[in-house]
Every structure is written in structure tokens, then in C-alpha cells.
Coordinates of C-alpha atoms and ligand atoms in Angstrom, one line a residue:
X1 CA -0.2 -0.1 0.0
X2 CA 1.9 3.2 -1.1
X3 CA -1.2 4.9 -0.6
X4 CA -4.7 5.7 0.3
X5 CA -7.5 8.2 -0.2
X6 CA -9.5 9.5 2.7
X7 CA -12.6 12.3 3.7
X8 CA -9.6 14.3 6.8
X9 CA -11.8 17.2 8.1
X10 CA -8.9 19.6 9.2
X11 CA -10.5 22.4 12.4
X12 CA -9.2 25.0 14.2
X13 CA -10.4 26.7 17.3
X14 CA -13.7 27.7 16.7
X15 CA -13.9 27.0 13.2
X16 CA -16.5 24.7 11.2
X17 CA -13.6 22.0 10.1
X18 CA -12.6 22.2 6.4
X19 CA -12.9 19.2 4.6
X20 CA -10.6 17.8 2.1
X21 CA -9.8 14.1 -0.1
X22 CA -6.4 13.6 0.9
X23 CA -3.8 10.8 -0.1
X24 CA -2.8 9.5 2.9
X25 CA -0.1 6.8 3.8
X26 CA 0.2 3.7 6.1
X27 CA 2.4 5.8 8.6
X28 CA -1.1 7.7 9.2
X29 CA -3.0 5.0 10.1
X30 CA -4.4 4.7 14.0
X31 CA -3.5 1.8 16.6
X32 CA -5.7 -1.0 15.9
X33 CA -5.4 -4.7 15.5
X34 CA -7.4 -4.9 12.1
X35 CA -6.7 -3.3 8.8
X36 CA -9.3 -3.3 6.2
X37 CA -9.9 -2.5 2.6
X38 CA -12.8 -1.0 2.7
X39 CA -15.5 -1.5 0.3
X40 CA -18.5 0.9 1.2
X41 CA -19.5 3.8 4.2
X42 CA -22.7 5.5 4.7
X43 CA -23.9 8.7 6.0
X44 CA -25.6 8.9 9.0
X45 CA -27.0 12.1 10.7
X46 CA -23.9 12.2 13.2
X47 CA -21.7 11.9 10.5
X48 CA -23.2 15.6 9.4
X49 CA -22.6 16.6 12.8
X50 CA -19.2 15.6 13.2
X51 CA -18.2 16.2 9.3
X52 CA -19.5 19.8 8.8
X53 CA -20.3 21.0 12.4
X54 CA -17.3 19.8 14.2
X55 CA -19.2 18.6 17.0
X56 CA -18.1 15.4 19.6
X57 CA -14.3 14.9 17.8
X58 CA -11.4 16.5 20.2
X59 CA -8.1 15.5 17.8
X60 CA -7.4 17.0 14.1
X61 CA -6.9 15.5 11.7
X62 CA -9.9 13.4 11.7
X63 CA -11.5 11.1 9.3
X64 CA -15.0 11.0 9.6
X65 CA -17.4 7.8 9.3
X66 CA -19.3 6.2 11.9
X67 CA -20.0 2.9 9.4
X68 CA -17.6 0.3 7.7
X69 CA -18.0 -2.6 6.0
X70 CA -15.0 -4.4 3.8
X71 CA -12.2 -6.9 3.3
X72 CA -9.5 -7.7 6.2
X73 CA -6.4 -7.5 4.6
X74 CA -4.0 -7.8 7.7
X75 CA -4.6 -9.1 11.4
X76 CA -2.7 -9.6 14.1
X77 CA -5.8 -11.0 16.2
X78 CA -7.0 -14.5 15.5
X79 CA -10.2 -13.8 15.2
X80 CA -9.7 -12.9 12.0
X81 CA -8.1 -13.8 8.7
X82 CA -7.0 -12.1 5.3
X83 CA -10.2 -12.2 3.1
X84 CA -12.4 -11.9 6.0
X85 CA -15.9 -9.6 5.2
X86 CA -16.6 -7.8 7.4
X87 CA -18.8 -4.6 9.3
X88 CA -17.6 -1.8 11.8
X89 CA -19.9 0.5 13.3
X90 CA -20.5 2.7 16.3
X91 CA -17.6 2.6 19.1
X92 CA -15.5 5.2 18.4
X93 CA -15.7 5.1 14.5
X94 CA -15.6 8.5 13.2
X95 CA -15.8 10.0 16.7
X96 CA -12.5 9.1 18.9
X97 CA -10.5 7.2 15.6
X98 CA -10.2 7.7 12.2
X99 CA -13.6 6.9 10.4
X100 CA -14.9 4.6 7.8
X101 CA -14.2 7.4 4.5
X102 CA -11.3 6.0 4.1
X103 CA -9.9 3.2 1.6
X104 CA -8.1 1.8 4.5
X105 CA -9.0 1.4 8.0
X106 CA -7.5 0.2 11.0
X107 CA -9.5 -0.4 14.3
X108 CA -10.0 -2.8 17.3
X109 CA -10.0 -6.1 16.7
X110 CA -13.1 -5.6 19.8
X111 CA -15.2 -3.4 16.9
X112 CA -15.5 -6.4 14.2
X113 CA -18.6 -7.8 13.3
X114 CA -18.3 -10.7 11.1
X115 CA -20.5 -9.7 8.3
X116 CA -23.2 -12.2 8.9
X117 CA -24.4 -15.5 5.8
X118 CA -26.9 -13.6 3.9
X119 CA -25.6 -9.7 3.1
X120 CA -23.5 -8.6 1.0
X121 CA -21.0 -5.8 2.0
X122 CA -22.9 -3.3 0.0
X123 CA -26.0 -4.5 1.7
X124 CA -24.2 -4.1 5.4
X125 CA -23.8 -0.6 4.2
X126 CA -27.7 0.5 2.9
X127 CA -28.5 -0.5 6.6
X128 CA -25.3 0.8 8.3
X129 CA -26.1 2.3 11.9
X130 CA -29.3 4.1 11.0
X131 CA -30.6 0.1 9.3
X132 CA -29.2 -1.4 13.0
X133 CA -30.8 1.1 15.4
X134 CA -34.3 0.5 13.3
X135 CA -33.4 -3.4 14.1
X136 CA -32.4 -2.8 17.5
X137 CA -35.8 -0.4 18.1
X138 CA -37.9 -3.2 16.9
X139 CA -36.3 -6.3 18.8
X140 CA -36.9 -4.1 21.8
X141 CA -40.5 -3.2 20.5
X142 CA -41.3 -6.8 20.2
X143 CA -39.4 -7.9 23.8
X144 CA -41.6 -5.8 25.5
X145 CA -44.1 -7.8 23.9
X146 CA -45.5 -6.0 20.1
X147 CA -47.3 -8.0 17.8
X148 CA -49.0 -7.1 14.7
X149 CA -52.5 -8.3 16.1
X150 CA -51.9 -4.9 18.8
X151 CA -52.2 -2.9 16.6
X152 CA -51.0 0.7 14.2
X153 CA -46.8 1.0 15.0
X154 CA -46.1 4.9 13.8
X155 CA -42.8 5.4 12.6
X156 CA -41.6 9.6 13.0
X157 CA -38.8 10.8 11.0
X158 CA -39.7 8.5 8.5
X159 CA -38.0 9.7 4.8
X160 CA -34.7 10.0 7.5
X161 CA -32.2 6.7 7.7
X162 CA -33.9 5.3 11.2
X163 CA -37.1 6.2 9.9
X164 CA -37.2 4.1 6.5
X165 CA -35.6 0.9 7.2
X166 CA -38.0 1.0 10.2
X167 CA -40.7 1.5 8.3
X168 CA -40.2 -1.2 6.0
X169 CA -38.7 -3.9 8.4
X170 CA -41.6 -3.1 10.1
X171 CA -44.4 -3.3 7.0
X172 CA -42.3 -6.5 6.4
X173 CA -42.8 -8.3 9.7
X174 CA -46.8 -7.8 9.1
X175 CA -47.4 -4.6 11.0
X176 CA -49.9 -1.6 10.1
X177 CA -47.2 1.3 9.9
X178 CA -48.0 4.7 9.7
X179 CA -44.7 7.1 8.9
X180 CA -44.6 10.4 10.3
X181 CA -43.0 12.8 8.0
X182 CA -41.9 16.8 7.2
X183 CA -42.1 15.5 3.8
X184 CA -45.6 14.6 2.3
X185 CA -43.6 14.8 -1.0
X186 CA -42.0 11.3 0.0
X187 CA -45.7 10.0 0.3
X188 CA -44.6 7.5 -2.8
X189 CA -41.7 6.2 -1.5
X190 CA -43.1 5.4 2.4
X191 CA -45.8 4.0 0.0
X192 CA -43.0 2.1 -1.4
X193 CA -41.2 1.0 1.4
X194 CA -45.0 -0.4 2.9
X195 CA -46.2 2.5 5.5
X196 CA -50.2 1.6 5.3
X197 CA -50.7 5.5 5.7
X198 CA -48.7 8.7 5.8
X199 CA -49.1 11.8 7.8
X200 CA -48.0 15.1 8.4
X201 CA -45.6 15.4 11.1
X202 CA -47.4 18.4 12.6
X203 CA -50.1 15.7 13.5
X204 CA -47.5 14.5 16.0
X205 CA -47.5 17.3 17.8
X206 CA -49.6 20.2 19.5
X207 CA -49.0 23.2 21.6
X208 CA -51.9 22.2 24.5
X209 CA -49.8 21.0 26.9
X210 CA -51.5 17.3 27.8
X211 CA -49.8 14.1 29.1
X212 CA -52.4 11.9 28.4
X213 CA -54.5 12.0 24.8
X214 CA -56.5 9.5 22.6
X215 CA -54.7 6.0 22.7
X216 CA -53.8 5.6 19.0
X217 CA -50.6 3.8 18.6
X218 CA -49.2 0.1 19.8
X219 CA -45.7 1.2 19.4
X220 CA -43.4 4.3 18.0
X221 CA -40.1 4.4 16.5
X222 CA -39.0 7.6 17.0
X223 CA -35.7 9.0 15.6
X224 CA -37.0 12.3 16.5
X225 CA -37.3 13.1 20.3
X226 CA -38.8 16.7 21.3
X227 CA -42.1 17.3 20.6
X228 CA -43.0 15.1 19.1
X229 CA -41.5 12.4 21.5
X230 CA -43.7 14.0 24.1
X231 CA -46.8 13.2 22.2
X232 CA -46.0 9.9 21.2
X233 CA -45.9 9.1 24.9
X234 CA -49.3 11.1 25.3
X235 CA -51.0 8.9 22.3
X236 CA -49.4 5.3 23.3
X237 CA -52.2 2.5 23.8
X238 CA -52.2 0.9 27.4
X239 CA -48.9 -0.8 27.5
X240 CA -47.3 0.4 24.0
X241 CA -44.0 1.1 24.0
X242 CA -41.9 4.2 22.0
X243 CA -38.3 3.3 21.2
X244 CA -36.3 6.5 21.4
X245 CA -33.1 7.1 19.1
X246 CA -32.7 10.4 18.0
X247 CA -32.9 14.2 18.7
X248 CA -33.7 15.3 15.2
X249 CA -36.4 17.5 16.4
X250 CA -35.1 18.3 19.6
X251 CA -33.5 17.0 22.9
X252 CA -36.4 18.5 25.5
X253 CA -39.5 16.2 26.1
X254 CA -42.1 17.3 28.1
X255 CA -43.9 15.0 29.8
X256 CA -45.3 14.0 33.3
X257 CA -46.0 10.4 35.2
X258 CA -49.3 9.4 33.9
X259 CA -48.5 8.0 30.8
X260 CA -46.8 5.9 32.5
X261 CA -48.6 5.1 35.8
X262 CA -51.9 5.3 34.1
X263 CA -51.3 3.7 30.7
X264 CA -48.0 1.6 31.6
X265 CA -46.5 3.0 29.3
X266 CA -43.0 1.9 28.0
X267 CA -40.0 4.2 26.8
X268 CA -37.3 2.5 25.1
X269 CA -33.5 4.1 25.4
X270 CA -32.2 2.4 21.9
X271 CA -28.7 2.9 22.0
X272 CA -25.9 1.6 18.8
X273 CA -22.4 3.0 20.2
X274 CA -22.3 0.8 23.5
X275 CA -24.6 -2.1 21.9
X276 CA -22.8 -5.0 23.5
X277 CA -21.7 -7.2 21.9
X278 CA -23.5 -10.3 21.9
X279 CA -26.8 -8.1 21.6
X280 CA -25.0 -6.7 18.2
X281 CA -24.0 -9.7 16.9
X282 CA -27.6 -11.1 17.0
X283 CA -29.2 -7.9 15.9
X284 CA -27.3 -7.7 12.8
X285 CA -27.9 -12.1 12.1
X286 CA -31.5 -11.1 12.0
X287 CA -30.8 -8.2 9.8
X288 CA -29.7 -10.7 7.4
X289 CA -32.5 -13.1 8.5
X290 CA -36.1 -12.5 9.6
X291 CA -35.6 -9.2 9.4
X292 CA -33.7 -8.2 6.8
X293 CA -35.6 -5.6 4.8
X294 CA -36.5 -5.6 1.1
X295 CA -35.6 -1.9 0.4
X296 CA -31.9 -4.1 -0.1
X297 CA -32.9 -5.3 -3.1
X298 CA -34.5 -2.3 -5.0
X299 CA -33.1 1.1 -6.1
X300 CA -34.6 3.3 -3.9
X301 CA -30.8 3.7 -2.2
X302 CA -28.7 6.7 -3.3
X303 CA -24.7 5.6 -3.9
X304 CA -22.6 8.1 -3.7
X305 CA -18.0 8.2 -4.2
X306 CA -15.9 9.9 -1.9
X307 CA -15.9 13.1 -3.7
X308 CA -19.7 14.1 -3.4
X309 CA -19.7 13.7 0.7
X310 CA -18.8 17.2 1.6
X311 CA -21.9 18.5 0.2
X312 CA -23.7 15.0 1.3
X313 CA -22.8 15.9 5.1
X314 CA -24.2 19.1 4.6
X315 CA -27.3 17.6 2.9
X316 CA -28.3 15.2 5.9
X317 CA -28.4 17.8 8.4
X318 CA -30.9 19.9 6.3
X319 CA -33.1 17.2 6.8
X320 CA -33.2 16.8 3.3
X321 CA -31.8 13.2 2.7
X322 CA -34.5 10.8 1.4
X323 CA -33.5 7.0 2.7
X324 CA -29.9 5.6 3.1
X325 CA -26.6 7.1 1.3
X326 CA -23.7 5.0 1.1
X327 CA -20.2 5.6 -0.2
X328 CA -18.7 3.2 -2.4
X329 CA -14.7 3.1 -1.8
X330 CA -14.0 -0.1 -3.0
Ligands
LIG1 N1 -29.0 6.6 19.7 C1 -28.3 5.7 18.6 O1 -28.0 4.8 18.7 C2 -28.3 6.7 17.2 C3 -28.0 5.8 16.1 C4 -28.3 6.3 14.6 C5 -29.1 7.3 14.7 N2 -29.2 8.2 15.6 C6 -29.7 9.5 15.4 O2 -31.0 9.4 15.0 C7 -31.6 9.9 14.2 C8 -32.1 10.0 13.0 O3 -30.4 9.7 12.1 P1 -30.6 9.0 10.6 O4 -29.1 9.3 9.9 O5 -31.6 8.9 10.5 O6 -31.0 10.9 10.3 P2 -31.8 11.6 8.9 O7 -31.5 10.5 7.6 O8 -31.4 12.6 8.7 O9 -33.0 10.7 9.6 C9 -33.3 12.1 10.6 C10 -35.1 12.3 9.6 O10 -35.7 13.3 11.1 C11 -36.6 14.4 10.5 N3 -36.4 15.3 11.1 C12 -35.8 16.8 10.2 N4 -35.6 16.9 11.5 C13 -36.6 17.5 12.0 C14 -37.2 18.3 12.5 N5 -37.2 19.7 12.6 N6 -38.6 17.8 13.7 C15 -39.1 17.1 13.2 N7 -38.4 15.7 12.2 C16 -37.0 15.9 12.3 C17 -36.9 14.3 8.9 O11 -37.7 12.7 8.7 P3 -38.3 13.4 7.8 O12 -38.5 14.4 6.9 O13 -39.4 11.9 7.1 O14 -40.0 14.4 8.7 C18 -35.1 13.5 8.8 O15 -35.0 12.8 7.2 C19 -30.3 11.1 14.8 O16 -30.5 12.4 15.3 C20 -29.3 10.7 14.9 O17 -28.1 11.4 15.9 C21 -29.3 7.6 17.1

């Protein structure tokens, strides 16, 4: 390996990061036991926060990208051999450690997930952290008693990454899905993913503060937070659950004890970053088998190159990206 291309963020003081494609060498690789020729990465909301806003990263220069899939080229850990196909997401990838926007990556062996049988490297990145988070949300909802006969499941931020995959997984599993979006122009896309109903996100917020409203949903997948989450908690059916993963609509919520003590609702926190490896592998295995979204075999996925990334990172922060965007590196 003489050199390899990577998207590098440089930042001084309080200014926003400057992004450029650079040729790096082996000397630039971070510490780790497993070296990977990256085939694909993907674009997540968090990548926009890192690459455009300069959030969460302490040391520069930095290579962003919280997801990667690829083939092992070197390993000093006996669990991995050259030629193995692997997925790496979460932990410090793309935050405290150089990430996936690079033709070559080196990571700690403890972060590596073997590519499950039934998924390709490309499909793994169509899913990426967003898809994994959607699947973890469905897993937690079902662990808490959700079945299709319980009633409608609402997905907030439905045309985004987590939302799109959640709609698709739930529909395939026989749930009646209501997709909530700020972009009603995406109704056709959401129905293609399997949504039975598409509503505007304004229907999931109300200025009047009320802890309890008419029960509507057996469950909710919520990558949005803020006022939407406050509303969802007040409209879950008796014993219903909401799986909260994100904050695109805000971090503050207003609620009271009433949904919990009068309706027995469950508020489930979803964290992909520190998700224990045993559960992480189980969810990836399920994504390759019974949770495998139908969108993996369609053309409704956006594929870009390293050079197109800076623009795409800005777009995702503006809520303009539909579904999943993958980055082809290999
Ligand atoms: N907990 C975890 O481990 C974990 C893992 C992955 C992601 N996340 C978080 O989950 C969230 C979604 O990530 P993503 O990668 O799916 O991002 P994304 O593709 O940008 O999707 C987010 C969606 O949220 C909706 N939205 C945007 N601005 C909004 C606003 N002001 N009010 C209400 N809805 C708004 C939009 O959907 P519509 O246009 O359809 O309304 C947007 O497409 C982010 O906050 C991310 O940090 C957390």
C-alpha cells in the first residue's frame, strides 16, 4: 500500500471543519489489530454533526465515517484472517478514531462484526448504523410484547435513515405502519417501503400541553425526540412502547408520570454505540435473516463517491436526505 484516499477534516479553534480528500499512507493509520480494505461506508446524521459542525471530535486532523464494511487485509488478532468480510460500526469509529470515509481503515478487533451470511458488503452499508438502530428498535419493541395484532405502529422521521429502514422492517413483519414525515412529497416512497398510512409530522405535535390523549398507537419508533416524543408518549395505547433513538426534532421533552402510571407505557432507550457485542451480533444476524428489509433489493438507495461526501453531509443536517446513502470506496 503506497497511499490511499480518505476524507480528512481539519479544524482550528471554534471554526467549522474544512473537508478535503487527501492521499494518506500507512503511517497515518491509527492503532488497532485489524486492517480493512473498505468497500462501502454510509452517511448518517451523526456524520453530518462531525464533518460539518465539528461536534464530538476532540483531535484533528480527523477522518469521519461512523460505518464501514470491507475485507480484512491484515490482522494480529486470531479471530480475523486476511480475506474475511466484516462490518464495523459504533464505538469510537469516526469520532475518537479514524472512520470509514477512507479506502483503508484500521480498528480494534473488539469492534469488528463478521459479515453475516445472507448480507453483502453493500447491503450491510445500506443498513449501516441507521439500519442497525432501526432493527434494534424493533427488537426492543417486540421484546416488550409488540405483535402485529396489537395495533398500529407509528414511525417518526420516516423518510430519514432510521425511519425508512424501520418502516420497511415493520411492514415486512406484518405491522400496520403509519409513517410520519415533514415531507409529504415522499408519500410514494414511504408507501413503497410498506407504510399503510402517511401523515404530516405536525399531526404528532400539539401546542397544548396534555400528558394523556386519545390512545392511538401500539408502539412508536422515534428517531426525532422533542415535541414529537412528548406527543407520542401521550398517545400510546395501554401497555404500548416507544423506542427513542434520536434528536433531530429536539432534545427537550415535556411529559408527566401519567402515561406511565395510568397507561403502563414503556419508554425504551436505543443506543447503538455501546450496544453489547452479543446483542449487536444477534441483531446483525437477524438483519441478514428474518428482519432483512426488502429495500435492500430495490433501487431506492443513493450511492455516492468520496468526492461527493462534503455536499451530502451538509444535506443530511438540513433534513434533505431521503432514506439511506452509501459511499462506494472499494
Ligand atoms: N441512538 C443511537 O444509537 C442512534 C443511532 C443512529 C441514529 N441516531 C439518531 O437518530 C436520528 C436520525 O438519524 P438518521 O441517520 O436517520 O438521520 P436522517 O436520515 O437525517 O433522518 C432524520 C429524519 O428526522 C426528520 N426530521 C429532521 N428534522 C426534523 C425536525 N426539526 N422535526 C422533526 N423531524 C425532523 C426528517 O424526516 P422526515 O422528513 O420524514 O420528517 C429526517 O429525515 C439522529 O438524531 C441520529 O443522531 C441515534
